[in-house]
Structures are given as C-alpha cells and as structure tokens.
PDB file of C-alpha atoms in Angstrom:
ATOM      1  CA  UNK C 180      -1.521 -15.333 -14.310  1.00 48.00           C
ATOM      2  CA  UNK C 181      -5.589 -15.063 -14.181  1.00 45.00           C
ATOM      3  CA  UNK C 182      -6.873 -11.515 -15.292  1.00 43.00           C
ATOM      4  CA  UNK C 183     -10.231 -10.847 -16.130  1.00 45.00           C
ATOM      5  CA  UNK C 184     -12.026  -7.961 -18.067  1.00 41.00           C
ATOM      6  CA  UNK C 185     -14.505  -5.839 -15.744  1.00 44.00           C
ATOM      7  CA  UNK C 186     -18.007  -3.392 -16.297  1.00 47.00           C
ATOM      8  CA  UNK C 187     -18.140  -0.182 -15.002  1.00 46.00           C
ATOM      9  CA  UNK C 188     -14.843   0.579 -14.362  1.00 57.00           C
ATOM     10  CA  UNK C 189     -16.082   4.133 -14.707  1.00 61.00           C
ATOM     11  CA  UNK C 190     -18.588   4.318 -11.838  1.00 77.00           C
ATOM     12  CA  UNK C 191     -17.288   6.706  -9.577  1.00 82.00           C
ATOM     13  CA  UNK C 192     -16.794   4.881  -6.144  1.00 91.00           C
ATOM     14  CA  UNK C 193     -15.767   1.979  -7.116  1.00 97.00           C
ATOM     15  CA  UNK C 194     -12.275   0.828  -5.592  1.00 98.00           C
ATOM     16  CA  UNK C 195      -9.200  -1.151  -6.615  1.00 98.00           C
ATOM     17  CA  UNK C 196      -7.345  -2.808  -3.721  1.00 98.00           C
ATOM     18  CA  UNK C 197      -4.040  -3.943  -4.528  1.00 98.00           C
ATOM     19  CA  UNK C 198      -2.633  -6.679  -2.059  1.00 97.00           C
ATOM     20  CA  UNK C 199       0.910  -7.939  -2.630  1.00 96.00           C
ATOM     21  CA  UNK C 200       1.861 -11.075  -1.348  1.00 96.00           C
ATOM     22  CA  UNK C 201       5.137 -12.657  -0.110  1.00 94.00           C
ATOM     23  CA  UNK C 202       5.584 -15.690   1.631  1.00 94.00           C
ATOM     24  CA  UNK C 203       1.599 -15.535   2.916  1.00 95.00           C
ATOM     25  CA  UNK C 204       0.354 -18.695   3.104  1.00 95.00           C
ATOM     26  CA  UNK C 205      -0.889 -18.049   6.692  1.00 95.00           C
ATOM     27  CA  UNK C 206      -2.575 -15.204   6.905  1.00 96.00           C
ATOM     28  CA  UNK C 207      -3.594 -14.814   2.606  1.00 97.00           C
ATOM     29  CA  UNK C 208      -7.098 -16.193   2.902  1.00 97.00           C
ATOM     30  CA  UNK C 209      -7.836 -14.594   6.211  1.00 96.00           C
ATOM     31  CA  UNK C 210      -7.572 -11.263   4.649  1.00 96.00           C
ATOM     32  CA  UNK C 211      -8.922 -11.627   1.036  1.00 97.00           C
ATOM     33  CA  UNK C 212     -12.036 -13.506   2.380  1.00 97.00           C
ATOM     34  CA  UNK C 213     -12.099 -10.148   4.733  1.00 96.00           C
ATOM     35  CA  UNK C 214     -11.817  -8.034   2.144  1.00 97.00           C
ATOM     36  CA  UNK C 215     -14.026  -9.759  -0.210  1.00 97.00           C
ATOM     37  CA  UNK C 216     -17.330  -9.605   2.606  1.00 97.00           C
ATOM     38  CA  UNK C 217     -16.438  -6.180   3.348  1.00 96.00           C
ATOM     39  CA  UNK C 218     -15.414  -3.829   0.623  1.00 97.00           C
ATOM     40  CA  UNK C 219     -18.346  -4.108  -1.566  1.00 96.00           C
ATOM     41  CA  UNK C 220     -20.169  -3.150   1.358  1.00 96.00           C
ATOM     42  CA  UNK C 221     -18.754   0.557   1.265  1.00 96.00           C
ATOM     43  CA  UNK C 222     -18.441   0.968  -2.516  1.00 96.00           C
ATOM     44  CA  UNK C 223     -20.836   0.561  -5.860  1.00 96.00           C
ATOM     45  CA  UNK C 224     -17.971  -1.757  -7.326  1.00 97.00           C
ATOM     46  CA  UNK C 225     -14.747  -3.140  -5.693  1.00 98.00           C
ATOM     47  CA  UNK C 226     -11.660  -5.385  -7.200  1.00 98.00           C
ATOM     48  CA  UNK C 227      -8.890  -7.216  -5.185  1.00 98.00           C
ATOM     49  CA  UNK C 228      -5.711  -7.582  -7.265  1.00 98.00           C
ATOM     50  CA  UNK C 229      -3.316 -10.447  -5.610  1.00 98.00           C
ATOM     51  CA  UNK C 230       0.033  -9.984  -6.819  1.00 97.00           C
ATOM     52  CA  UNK C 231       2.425 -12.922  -5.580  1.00 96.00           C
ATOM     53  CA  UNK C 232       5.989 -11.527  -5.411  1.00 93.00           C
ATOM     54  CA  UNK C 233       7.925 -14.853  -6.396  1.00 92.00           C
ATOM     55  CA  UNK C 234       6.729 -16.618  -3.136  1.00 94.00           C
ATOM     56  CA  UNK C 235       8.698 -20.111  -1.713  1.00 94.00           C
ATOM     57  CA  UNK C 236       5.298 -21.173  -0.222  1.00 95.00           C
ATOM     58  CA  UNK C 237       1.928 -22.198  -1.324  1.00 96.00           C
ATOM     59  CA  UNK C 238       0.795 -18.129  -1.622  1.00 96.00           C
ATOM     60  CA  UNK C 239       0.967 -18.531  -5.611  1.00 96.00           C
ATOM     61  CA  UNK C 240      -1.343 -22.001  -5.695  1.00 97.00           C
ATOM     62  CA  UNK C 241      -3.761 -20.465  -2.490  1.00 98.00           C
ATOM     63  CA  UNK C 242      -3.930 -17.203  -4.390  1.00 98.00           C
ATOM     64  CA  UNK C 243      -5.069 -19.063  -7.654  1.00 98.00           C
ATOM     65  CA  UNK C 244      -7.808 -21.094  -5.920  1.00 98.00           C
ATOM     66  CA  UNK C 245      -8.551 -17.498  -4.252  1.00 98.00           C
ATOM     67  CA  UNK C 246      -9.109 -15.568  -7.399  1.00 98.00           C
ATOM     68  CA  UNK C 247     -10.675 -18.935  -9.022  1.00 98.00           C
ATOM     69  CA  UNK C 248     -13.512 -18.842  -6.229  1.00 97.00           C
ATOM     70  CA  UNK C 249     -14.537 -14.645  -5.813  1.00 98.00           C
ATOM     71  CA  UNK C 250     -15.217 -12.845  -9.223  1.00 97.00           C
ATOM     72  CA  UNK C 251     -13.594  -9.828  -7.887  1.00 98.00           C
ATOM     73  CA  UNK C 252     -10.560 -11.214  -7.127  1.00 98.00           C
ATOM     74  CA  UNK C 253      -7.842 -11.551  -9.787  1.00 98.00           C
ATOM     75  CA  UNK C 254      -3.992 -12.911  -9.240  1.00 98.00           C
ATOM     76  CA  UNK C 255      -0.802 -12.242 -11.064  1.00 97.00           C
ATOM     77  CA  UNK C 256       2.636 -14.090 -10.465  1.00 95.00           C
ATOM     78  CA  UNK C 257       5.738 -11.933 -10.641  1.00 91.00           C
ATOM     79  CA  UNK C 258       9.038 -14.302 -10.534  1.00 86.00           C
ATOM     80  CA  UNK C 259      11.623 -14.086  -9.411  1.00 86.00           C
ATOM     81  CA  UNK C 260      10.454 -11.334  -6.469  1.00 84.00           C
ATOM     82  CA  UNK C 261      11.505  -7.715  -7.948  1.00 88.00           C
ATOM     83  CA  UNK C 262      10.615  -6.364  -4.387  1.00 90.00           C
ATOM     84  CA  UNK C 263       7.737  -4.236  -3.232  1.00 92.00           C
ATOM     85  CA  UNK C 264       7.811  -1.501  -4.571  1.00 94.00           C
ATOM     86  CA  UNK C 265       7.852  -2.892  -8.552  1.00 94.00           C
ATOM     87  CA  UNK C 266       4.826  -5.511  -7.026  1.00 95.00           C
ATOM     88  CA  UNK C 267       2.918  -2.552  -6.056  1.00 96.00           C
ATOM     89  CA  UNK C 268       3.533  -0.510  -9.024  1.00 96.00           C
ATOM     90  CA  UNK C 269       2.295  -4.175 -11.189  1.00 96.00           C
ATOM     91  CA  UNK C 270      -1.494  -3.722  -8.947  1.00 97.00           C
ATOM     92  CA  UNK C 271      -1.511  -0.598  -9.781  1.00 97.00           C
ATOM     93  CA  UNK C 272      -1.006  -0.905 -13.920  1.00 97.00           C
ATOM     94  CA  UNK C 273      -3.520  -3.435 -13.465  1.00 97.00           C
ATOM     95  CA  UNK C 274      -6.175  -1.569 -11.440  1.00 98.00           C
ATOM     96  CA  UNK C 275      -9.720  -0.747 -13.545  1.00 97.00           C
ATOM     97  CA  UNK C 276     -11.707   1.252 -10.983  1.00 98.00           C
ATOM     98  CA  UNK C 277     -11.524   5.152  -9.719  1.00 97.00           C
ATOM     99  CA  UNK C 278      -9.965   4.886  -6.835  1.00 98.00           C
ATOM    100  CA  UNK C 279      -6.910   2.307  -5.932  1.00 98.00           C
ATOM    101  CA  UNK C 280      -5.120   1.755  -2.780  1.00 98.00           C
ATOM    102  CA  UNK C 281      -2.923  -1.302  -1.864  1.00 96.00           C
ATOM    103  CA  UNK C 282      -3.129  -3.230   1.649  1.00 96.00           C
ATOM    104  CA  UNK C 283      -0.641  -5.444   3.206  1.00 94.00           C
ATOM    105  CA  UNK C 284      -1.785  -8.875   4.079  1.00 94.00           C
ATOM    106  CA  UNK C 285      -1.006  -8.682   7.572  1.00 91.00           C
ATOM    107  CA  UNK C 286      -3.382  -6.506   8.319  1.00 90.00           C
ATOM    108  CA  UNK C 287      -7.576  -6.447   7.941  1.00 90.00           C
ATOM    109  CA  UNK C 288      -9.354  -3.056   6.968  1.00 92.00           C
ATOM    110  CA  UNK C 289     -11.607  -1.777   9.075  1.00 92.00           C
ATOM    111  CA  UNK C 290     -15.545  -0.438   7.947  1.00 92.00           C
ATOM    112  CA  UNK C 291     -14.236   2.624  10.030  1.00 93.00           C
ATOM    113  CA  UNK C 292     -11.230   2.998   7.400  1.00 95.00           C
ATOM    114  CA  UNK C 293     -12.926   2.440   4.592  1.00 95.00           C
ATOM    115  CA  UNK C 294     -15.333   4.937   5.647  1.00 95.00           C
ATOM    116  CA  UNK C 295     -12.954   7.635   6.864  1.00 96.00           C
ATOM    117  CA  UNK C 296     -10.798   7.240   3.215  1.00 97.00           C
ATOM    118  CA  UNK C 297     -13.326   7.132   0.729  1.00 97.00           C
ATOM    119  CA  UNK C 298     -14.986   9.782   2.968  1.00 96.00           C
ATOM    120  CA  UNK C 299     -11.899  12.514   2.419  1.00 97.00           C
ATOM    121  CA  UNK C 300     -10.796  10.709  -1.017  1.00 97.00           C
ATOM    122  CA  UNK C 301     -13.932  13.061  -2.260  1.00 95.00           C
ATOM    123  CA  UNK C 302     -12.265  16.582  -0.761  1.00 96.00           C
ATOM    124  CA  UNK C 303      -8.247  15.320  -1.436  1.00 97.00           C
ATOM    125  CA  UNK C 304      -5.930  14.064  -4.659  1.00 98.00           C
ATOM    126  CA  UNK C 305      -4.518  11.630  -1.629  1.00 98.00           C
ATOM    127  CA  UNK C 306      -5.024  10.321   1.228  1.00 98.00           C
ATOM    128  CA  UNK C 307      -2.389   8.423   3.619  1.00 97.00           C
ATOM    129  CA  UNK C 308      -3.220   6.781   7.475  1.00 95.00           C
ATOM    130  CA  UNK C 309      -1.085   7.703  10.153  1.00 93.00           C
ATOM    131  CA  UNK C 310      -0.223   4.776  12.669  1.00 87.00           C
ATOM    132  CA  UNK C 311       0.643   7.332  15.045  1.00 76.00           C
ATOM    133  CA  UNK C 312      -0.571   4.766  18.153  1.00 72.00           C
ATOM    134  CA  UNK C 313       1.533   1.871  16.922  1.00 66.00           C
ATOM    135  CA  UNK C 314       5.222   3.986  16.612  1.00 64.00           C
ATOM    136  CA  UNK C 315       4.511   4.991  20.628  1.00 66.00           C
ATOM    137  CA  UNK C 316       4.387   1.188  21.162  1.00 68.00           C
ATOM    138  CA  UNK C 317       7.500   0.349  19.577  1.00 67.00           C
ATOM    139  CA  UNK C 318      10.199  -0.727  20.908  1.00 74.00           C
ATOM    140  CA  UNK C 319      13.498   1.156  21.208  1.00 72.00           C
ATOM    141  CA  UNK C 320      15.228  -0.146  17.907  1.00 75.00           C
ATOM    142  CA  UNK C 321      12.163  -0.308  16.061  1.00 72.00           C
ATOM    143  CA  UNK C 322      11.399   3.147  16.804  1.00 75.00           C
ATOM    144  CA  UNK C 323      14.562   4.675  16.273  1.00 82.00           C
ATOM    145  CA  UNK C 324      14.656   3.296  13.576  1.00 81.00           C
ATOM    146  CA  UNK C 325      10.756   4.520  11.820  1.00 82.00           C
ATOM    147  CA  UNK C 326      11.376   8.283  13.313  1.00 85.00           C
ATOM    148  CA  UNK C 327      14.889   8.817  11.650  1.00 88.00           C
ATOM    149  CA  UNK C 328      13.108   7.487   8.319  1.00 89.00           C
ATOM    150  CA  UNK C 329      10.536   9.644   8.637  1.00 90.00           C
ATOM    151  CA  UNK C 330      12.569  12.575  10.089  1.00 92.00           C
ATOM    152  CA  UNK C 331      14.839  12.431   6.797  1.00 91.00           C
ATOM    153  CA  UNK C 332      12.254  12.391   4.481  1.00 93.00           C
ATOM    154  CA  UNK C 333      10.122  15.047   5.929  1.00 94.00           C
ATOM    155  CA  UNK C 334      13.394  17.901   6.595  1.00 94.00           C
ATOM    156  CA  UNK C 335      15.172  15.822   3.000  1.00 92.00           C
ATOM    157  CA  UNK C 336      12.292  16.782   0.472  1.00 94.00           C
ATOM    158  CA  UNK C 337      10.131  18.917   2.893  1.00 93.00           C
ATOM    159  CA  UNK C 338       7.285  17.341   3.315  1.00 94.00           C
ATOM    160  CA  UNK C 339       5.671  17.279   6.339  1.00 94.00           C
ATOM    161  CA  UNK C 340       3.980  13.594   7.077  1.00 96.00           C
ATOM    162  CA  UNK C 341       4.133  11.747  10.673  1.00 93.00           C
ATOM    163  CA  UNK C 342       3.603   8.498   8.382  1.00 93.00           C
ATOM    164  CA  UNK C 343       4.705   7.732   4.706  1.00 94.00           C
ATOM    165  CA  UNK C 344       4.647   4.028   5.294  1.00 91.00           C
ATOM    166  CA  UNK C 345       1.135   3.061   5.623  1.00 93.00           C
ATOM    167  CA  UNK C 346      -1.652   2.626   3.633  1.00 96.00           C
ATOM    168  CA  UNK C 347      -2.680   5.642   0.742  1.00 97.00           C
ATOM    169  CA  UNK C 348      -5.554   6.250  -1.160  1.00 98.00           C
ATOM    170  CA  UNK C 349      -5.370   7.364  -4.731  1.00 98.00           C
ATOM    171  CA  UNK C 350      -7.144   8.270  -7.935  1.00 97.00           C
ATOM    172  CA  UNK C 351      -6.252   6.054 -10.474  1.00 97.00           C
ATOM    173  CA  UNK C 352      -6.478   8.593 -13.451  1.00 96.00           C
ATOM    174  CA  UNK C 353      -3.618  10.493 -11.951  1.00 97.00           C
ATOM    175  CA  UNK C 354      -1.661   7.804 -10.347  1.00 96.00           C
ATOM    176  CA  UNK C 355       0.618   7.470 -13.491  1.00 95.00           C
ATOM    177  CA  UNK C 356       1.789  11.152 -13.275  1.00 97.00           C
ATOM    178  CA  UNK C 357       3.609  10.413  -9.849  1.00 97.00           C
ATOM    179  CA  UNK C 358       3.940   6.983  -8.787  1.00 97.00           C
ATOM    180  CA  UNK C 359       7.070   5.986  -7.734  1.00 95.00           C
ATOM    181  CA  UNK C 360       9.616   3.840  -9.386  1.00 93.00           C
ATOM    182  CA  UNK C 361      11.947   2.752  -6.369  1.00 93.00           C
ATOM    183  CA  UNK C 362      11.402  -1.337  -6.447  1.00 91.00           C
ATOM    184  CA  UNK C 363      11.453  -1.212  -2.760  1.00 90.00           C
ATOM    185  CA  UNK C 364       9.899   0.262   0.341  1.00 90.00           C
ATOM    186  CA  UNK C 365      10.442   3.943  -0.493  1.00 93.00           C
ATOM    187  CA  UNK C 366       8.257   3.588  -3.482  1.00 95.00           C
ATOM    188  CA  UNK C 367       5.163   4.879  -1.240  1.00 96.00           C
ATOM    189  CA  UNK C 368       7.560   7.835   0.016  1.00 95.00           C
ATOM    190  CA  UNK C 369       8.511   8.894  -3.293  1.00 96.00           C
ATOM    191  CA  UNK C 370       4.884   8.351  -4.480  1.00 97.00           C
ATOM    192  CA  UNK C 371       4.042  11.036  -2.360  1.00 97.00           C
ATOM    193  CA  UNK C 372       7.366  13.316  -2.576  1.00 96.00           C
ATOM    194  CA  UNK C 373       6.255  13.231  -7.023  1.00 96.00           C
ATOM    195  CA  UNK C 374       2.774  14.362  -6.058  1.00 97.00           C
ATOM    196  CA  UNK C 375       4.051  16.656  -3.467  1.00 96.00           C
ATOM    197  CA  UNK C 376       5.768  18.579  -6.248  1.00 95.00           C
ATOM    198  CA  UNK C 377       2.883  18.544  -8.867  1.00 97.00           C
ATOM    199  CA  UNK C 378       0.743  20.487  -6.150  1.00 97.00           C
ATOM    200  CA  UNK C 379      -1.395  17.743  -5.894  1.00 98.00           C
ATOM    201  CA  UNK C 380      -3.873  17.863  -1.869  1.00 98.00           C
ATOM    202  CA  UNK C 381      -2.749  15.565   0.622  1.00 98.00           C
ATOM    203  CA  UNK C 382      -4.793  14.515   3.281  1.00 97.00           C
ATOM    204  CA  UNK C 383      -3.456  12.258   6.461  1.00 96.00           C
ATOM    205  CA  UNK C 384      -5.657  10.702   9.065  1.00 95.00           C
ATOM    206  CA  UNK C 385      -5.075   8.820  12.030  1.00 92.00           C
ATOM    207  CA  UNK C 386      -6.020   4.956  11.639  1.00 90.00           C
ATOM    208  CA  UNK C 387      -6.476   2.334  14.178  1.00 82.00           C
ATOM    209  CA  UNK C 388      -3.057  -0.885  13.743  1.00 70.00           C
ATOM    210  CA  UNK C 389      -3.023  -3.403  14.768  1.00 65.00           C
ATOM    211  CA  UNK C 390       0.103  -6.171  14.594  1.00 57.00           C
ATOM    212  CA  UNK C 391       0.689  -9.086  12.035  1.00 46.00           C
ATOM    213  CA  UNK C 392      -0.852 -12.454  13.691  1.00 54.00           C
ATOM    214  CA  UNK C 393       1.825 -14.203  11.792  1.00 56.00           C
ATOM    215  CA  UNK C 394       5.087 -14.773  10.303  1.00 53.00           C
ATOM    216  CA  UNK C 395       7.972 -11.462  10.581  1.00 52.00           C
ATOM    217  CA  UNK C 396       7.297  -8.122   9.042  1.00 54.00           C
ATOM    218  CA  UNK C 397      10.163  -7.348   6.551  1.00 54.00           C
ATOM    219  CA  UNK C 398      10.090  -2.975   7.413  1.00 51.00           C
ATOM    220  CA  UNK C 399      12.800  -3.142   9.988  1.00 50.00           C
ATOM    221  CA  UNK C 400      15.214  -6.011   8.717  1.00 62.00           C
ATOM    222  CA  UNK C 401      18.463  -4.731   8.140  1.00 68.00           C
ATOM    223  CA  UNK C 402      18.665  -5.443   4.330  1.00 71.00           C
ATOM    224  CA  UNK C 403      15.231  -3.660   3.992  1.00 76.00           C
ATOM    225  CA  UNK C 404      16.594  -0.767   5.692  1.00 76.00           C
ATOM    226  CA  UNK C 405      19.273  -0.909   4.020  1.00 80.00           C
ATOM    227  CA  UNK C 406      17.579  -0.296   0.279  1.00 83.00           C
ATOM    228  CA  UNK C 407      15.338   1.749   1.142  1.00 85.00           C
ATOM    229  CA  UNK C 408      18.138   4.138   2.741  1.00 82.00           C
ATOM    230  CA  UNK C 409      20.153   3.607  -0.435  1.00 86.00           C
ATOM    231  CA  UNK C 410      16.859   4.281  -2.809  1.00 88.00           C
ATOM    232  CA  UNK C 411      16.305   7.678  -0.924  1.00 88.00           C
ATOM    233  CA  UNK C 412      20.007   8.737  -1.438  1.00 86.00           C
ATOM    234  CA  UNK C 413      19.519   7.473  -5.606  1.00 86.00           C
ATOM    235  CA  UNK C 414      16.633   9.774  -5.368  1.00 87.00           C
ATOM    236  CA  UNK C 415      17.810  12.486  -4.236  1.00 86.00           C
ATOM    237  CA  UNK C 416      20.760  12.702  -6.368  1.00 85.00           C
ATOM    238  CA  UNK C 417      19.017  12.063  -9.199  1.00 81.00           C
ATOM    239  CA  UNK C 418      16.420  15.079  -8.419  1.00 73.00           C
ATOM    240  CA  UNK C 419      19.125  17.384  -7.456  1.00 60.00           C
TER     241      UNK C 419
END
C-alpha cells in the first residue's frame, strides 16, 4: 500500500478520482496516464486513487510503478477482492479533496465531462451521467437486462433515473452520510436511493460512452447480476 499526505485538500475545486482496478493490466496505464495529463487541466488540484481489488495479473505491480512515477497518483491493495462496491467505498475513505467521483478503467474521461460535471457539481449535492446512447445500442440480452434493473429501482424506491450505473459526482464532506454499503454493483444505486431520502439535489446529464478496448466487462455476467439482484432485495427488506 503507498499513501501519501496532500496540501490543500481544502481548495474548493479540487477533485478526487477514485479508479478501481480488477484484472487491468491492459488498459491500467492507458487511462491513469489519461487522467493524469488531463484532470489537472480542469481543476486547481486533482488526486487519482488506484485501488487494486485482489487482481491475478500484473495490475497490483503496474499500479505501484504508476503511483511511484505521478505525485498525484496513490495505490492501495485490497486482498482477497471484496467486490466493487467495498473497493469503491475504500477510494472514497481515502479521498482528500472537495469533490470525489470514481471512474472505471475501461473507459477515458472526456474535457467535455469534466467540464459538464464540475460545471453542475456547483448548482447540485450530485451529479450522475446518463449513457442513454449506449443502452439503444445494446443488444437484446444486454438490454433487457440494464432496463429491468433500472425499471425496478426507479418504480422499487421511486426514484426516477434513466442511469444509476455510471459515473457520479459527489461532495466529499457529505459522502459519509449516504454512501452505500452493498460490496457489489448496487452500491452506486443505493448511494443514490440514501441521498434520495436525505433530500439531497440530484442532477443527471447525458454523457458521451464509449466501449471497453479490452478484456470483458463484468455488469452483465450472470453471477454479477445475480448479487446485485440479491443486494437490492437485502435492501429493501432491511429498509422496510
């Protein structure tokens, strides 16, 4: 585990991005050496927190010599992998600046996201991207699969969200009150059912997706739908 101390974690747009890591030897350096050009370009002080979920590869030893060679990038090794949604929750405990978000290796941030969310961050408690493109373009099972999901959330704890599932924008000093604690995917749907109920503005924009480059995404496997179905039924029977 490297962790480091950091100034001015109290200037106000300065950004914590939280990038867990499975199995990402491909596409790991691709993205943090993205993230590291661009993000200080669109705040006054930016981290990147790498936190390897008990990877089989090389992630843990490419994500040392990452964090080893860019000041604002810092790693930390959870083993054996306790899923997403407690790898998340670990960025998050160990974020420093105002605002924190987490993005998914497979996919590089655009200038026009970072824009558009630290842009409504300033008028919102939240804000989530909608991927509204990308669930036209799936295919049948895929599909079927995302709109039940987000049909029983939305009519289950009614909300009203065409995406729960992508990438949100918080404020770290209230994060705490209503982060999730579901160790898988349904972490970031319970995130925002908690901050639903505290009254707390939530703002959703469309975003541009595009694919992974590499390796399988893990959101439609069957075990992965699987927990996450049984985390929102534990959820909801422990909040009625």
């Amino acid at each position: 585990t490297r962790s480091r101390t950091t100034e001015g974690n109290d200037v106000e747009n300065s950004l914590s991005i939280v990038d867990p890591a499975y199995n990402e030897e491909k596409l790991l350096r691709g993205t943090i050496e993205h993230l590291v050009r661009t993000a200080p370009l669109h705040t006054d002080a930016a981290e990147i927190i790498i936190v390897n979920e008990g990877s089989k590869d090389s992630t843990d030893s490419l994500a040392n010599e990452l964090a080893a060679k860019h000041e604002i990038v810092s790693v930390y090794h959870q083993s054996p992998n306790q899923g997403f949604g407690a790898t998340v929750r670990h960025g998050f405990q160990k974020a420093q600046y105002t605002y924190v978000t987490y993005i998914p290796v497979d996919y590089h941030f655009s200038a026009k996201e970072f824009d558009m969310y630290l842009s409504l961050i300033k008028y919102a408690d939240i804000v989530i991207g909608y991927r509204r493109e990308r669930r036209k373009e799936l295919g049948f099972y895929p599909w079927m699969v995302s709109s039940f999901y987000h049909l029983m959330v939305n009519l289950v704890f009614r909300l009203n969200f065409y995406d729960v599932n992508w990438i949100h924008l918080y404020r770290r000093e209230q994060l705490e009150d209503f982060v999730g604690q579901s160790e898988g995917v349904f972490l970031l749907a319970e995130t925002l059912i908690n901050a639903k109920r505290l009254g707390l503005k939530i703002v959703g924009v469309d975003v541009d997706f595009a694919d992974r480059e590499e390796g399988v995404a893990t959101g439609i496997q069957t075990g992965t739908i699987i927990r996450t179905l049984r985390e929102l039924l534990g959820f909801l029977i422990k909040k009625t």
